[in-house]
C-alpha positions as a Python dict, from the first residue, in 0.01 Angstrom:
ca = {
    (1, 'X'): (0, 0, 0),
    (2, 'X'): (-180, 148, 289),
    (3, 'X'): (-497, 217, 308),
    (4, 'X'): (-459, 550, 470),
    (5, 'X'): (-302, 856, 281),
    (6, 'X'): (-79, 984, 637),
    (7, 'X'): (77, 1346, 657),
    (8, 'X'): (434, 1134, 651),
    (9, 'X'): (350, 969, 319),
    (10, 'X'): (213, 1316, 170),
    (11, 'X'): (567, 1526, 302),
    (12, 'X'): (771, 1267, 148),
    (13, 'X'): (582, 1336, -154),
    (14, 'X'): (617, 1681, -179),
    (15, 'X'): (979, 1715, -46),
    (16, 'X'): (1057, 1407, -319),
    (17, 'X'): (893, 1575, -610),
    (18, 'X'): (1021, 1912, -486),
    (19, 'X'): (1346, 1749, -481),
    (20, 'X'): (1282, 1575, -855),
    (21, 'X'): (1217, 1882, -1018),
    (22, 'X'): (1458, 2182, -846),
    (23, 'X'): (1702, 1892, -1033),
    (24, 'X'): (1539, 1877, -1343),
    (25, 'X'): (1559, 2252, -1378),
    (26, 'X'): (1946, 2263, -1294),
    (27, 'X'): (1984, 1992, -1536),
    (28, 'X'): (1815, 2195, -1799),
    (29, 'X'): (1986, 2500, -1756),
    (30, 'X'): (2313, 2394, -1736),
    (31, 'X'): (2210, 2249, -2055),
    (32, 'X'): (2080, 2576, -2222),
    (33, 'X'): (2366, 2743, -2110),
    (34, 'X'): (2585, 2438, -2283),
    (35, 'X'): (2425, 2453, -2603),
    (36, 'X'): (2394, 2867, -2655),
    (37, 'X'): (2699, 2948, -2782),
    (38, 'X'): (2680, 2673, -3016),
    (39, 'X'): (2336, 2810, -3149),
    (40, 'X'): (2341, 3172, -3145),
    (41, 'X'): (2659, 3255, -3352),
    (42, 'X'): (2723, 3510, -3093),
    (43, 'X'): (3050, 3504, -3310),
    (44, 'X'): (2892, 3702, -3581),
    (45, 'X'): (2768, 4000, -3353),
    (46, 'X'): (2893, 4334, -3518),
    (47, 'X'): (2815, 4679, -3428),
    (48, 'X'): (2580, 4708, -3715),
    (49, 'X'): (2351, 4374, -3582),
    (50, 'X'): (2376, 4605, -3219),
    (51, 'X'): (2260, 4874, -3384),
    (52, 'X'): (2015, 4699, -3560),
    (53, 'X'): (1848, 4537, -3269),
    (54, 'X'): (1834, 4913, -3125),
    (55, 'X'): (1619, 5019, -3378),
    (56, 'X'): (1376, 4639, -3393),
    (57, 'X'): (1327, 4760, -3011),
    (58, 'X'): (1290, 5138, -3009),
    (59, 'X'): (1023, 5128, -3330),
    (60, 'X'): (884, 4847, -3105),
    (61, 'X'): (871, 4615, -3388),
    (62, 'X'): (789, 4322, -3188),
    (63, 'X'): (460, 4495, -3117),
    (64, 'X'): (342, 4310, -3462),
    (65, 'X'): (586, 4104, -3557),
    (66, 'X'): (720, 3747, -3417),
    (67, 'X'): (1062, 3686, -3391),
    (68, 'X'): (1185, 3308, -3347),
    (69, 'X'): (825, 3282, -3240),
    (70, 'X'): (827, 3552, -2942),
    (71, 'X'): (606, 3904, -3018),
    (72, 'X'): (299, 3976, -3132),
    (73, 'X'): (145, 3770, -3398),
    (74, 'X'): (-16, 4051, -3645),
    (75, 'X'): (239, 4033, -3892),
    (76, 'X'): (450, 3789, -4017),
    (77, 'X'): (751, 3617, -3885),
    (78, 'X'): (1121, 3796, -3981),
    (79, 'X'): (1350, 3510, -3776),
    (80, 'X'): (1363, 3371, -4143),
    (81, 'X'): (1294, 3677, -4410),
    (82, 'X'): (1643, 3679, -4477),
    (83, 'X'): (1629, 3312, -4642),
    (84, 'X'): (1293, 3340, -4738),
    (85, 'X'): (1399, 3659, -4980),
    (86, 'X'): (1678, 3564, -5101),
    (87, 'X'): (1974, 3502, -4839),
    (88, 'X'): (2193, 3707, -5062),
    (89, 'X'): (2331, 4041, -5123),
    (90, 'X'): (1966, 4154, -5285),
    (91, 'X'): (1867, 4091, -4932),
    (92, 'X'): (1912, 4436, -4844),
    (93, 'X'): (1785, 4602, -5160),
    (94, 'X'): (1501, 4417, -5132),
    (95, 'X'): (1410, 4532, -4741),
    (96, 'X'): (1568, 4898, -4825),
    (97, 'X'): (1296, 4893, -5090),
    (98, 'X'): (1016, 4739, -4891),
    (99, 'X'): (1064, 4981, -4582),
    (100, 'X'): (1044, 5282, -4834),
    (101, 'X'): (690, 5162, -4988),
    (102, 'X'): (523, 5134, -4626),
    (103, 'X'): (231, 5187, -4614),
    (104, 'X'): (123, 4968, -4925),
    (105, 'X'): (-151, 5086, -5113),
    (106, 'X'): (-346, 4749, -5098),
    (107, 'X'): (-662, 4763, -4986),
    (108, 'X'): (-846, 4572, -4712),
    (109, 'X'): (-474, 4421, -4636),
    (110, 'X'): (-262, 4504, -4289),
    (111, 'X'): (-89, 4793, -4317),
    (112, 'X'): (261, 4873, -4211),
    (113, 'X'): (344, 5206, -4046),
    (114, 'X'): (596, 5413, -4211),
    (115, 'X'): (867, 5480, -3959),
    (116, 'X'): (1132, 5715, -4189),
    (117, 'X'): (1410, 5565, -4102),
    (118, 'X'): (1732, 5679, -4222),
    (119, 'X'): (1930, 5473, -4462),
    (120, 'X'): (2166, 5324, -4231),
    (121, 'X'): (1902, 5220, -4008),
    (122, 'X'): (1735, 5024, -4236),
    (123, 'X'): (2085, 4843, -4338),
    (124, 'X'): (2140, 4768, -3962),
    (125, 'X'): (1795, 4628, -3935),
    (126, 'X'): (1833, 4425, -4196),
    (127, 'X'): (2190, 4298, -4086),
    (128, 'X'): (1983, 4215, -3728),
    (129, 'X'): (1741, 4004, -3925),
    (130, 'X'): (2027, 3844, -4126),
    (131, 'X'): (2211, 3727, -3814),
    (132, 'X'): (1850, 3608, -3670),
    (133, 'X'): (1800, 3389, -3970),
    (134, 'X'): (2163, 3242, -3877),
    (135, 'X'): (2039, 3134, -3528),
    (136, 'X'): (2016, 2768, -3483),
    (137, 'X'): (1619, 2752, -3408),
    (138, 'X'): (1586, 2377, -3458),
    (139, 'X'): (1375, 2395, -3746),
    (140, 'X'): (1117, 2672, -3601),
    (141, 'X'): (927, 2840, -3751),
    (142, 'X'): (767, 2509, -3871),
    (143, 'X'): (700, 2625, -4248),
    (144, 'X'): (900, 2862, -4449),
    (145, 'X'): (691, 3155, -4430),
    (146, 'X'): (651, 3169, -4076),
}
């Protein structure tokens, strides 16, 4: 090796890392964009989980909650409250009723802000959560409640 570090030596560096990496990103995307289709279940899209997204982003849900680990980390994780309460018809009974009791009472807890939403809001919300939970997330969030 030679003793002196030359400006020859140091381009061939950068242009061959350059080079290493702009390839390592293709590679990667063309992977991502491989593997998608087969994750998301874009199959199961309806109008209701379009509608339902609508209403996560316009109450700005994401504000305090995480979904498949992305948002604001205030309240818990919903990428998974669909298995984690039930997976199951009750599903939606059980988020109709929780949205309806918002604020909770409890003191010195978090509170939730009660954002009236009609009745077939909350059902397309809670279809958008449903689909969520059917995303292939390779095992994230690491523990059941998120």
């Amino acid at each position: 090796m030679a003793e002196k570090f030359t400006k020859g030596a140091a381009r061939n560096i950068y242009y061959g890392g350059s080079l290493f990496f702009i390839l390592l990103f293709l590679a990667l995307t063309l992977h991502t964009t491989r593997a998608a289709p087969e994750t998301s279940h874009a199959e199961n899209l309806t109008e209701s989980v379009a509608r339902g997204k609508l209403v996560w982003e316009e109450n700005n849900c994401i504000g305090c909650h995480t979904l498949l680990g992305e948002g604001a980390y205030y309240a818990p994780e919903l990428g998974n409250v669909y298995v984690r309460r039930g997976g199951d018809a009750s599903f939606k009974d059980y988020f109709a009723a929780w949205m309806k009791i918002q604020p909770l009472p409890a003191p010195g807890r978090r509170k939730m802000p009660q954002f009236n939403l009609t009745d077939q809001q909350v059902d397309d919300l809670a279809e958008f959560l449903k689909w969520t939970s059917q995303i292939d997330t390779q095992d994230w969030p690491p523990n059941v409640e998120g």
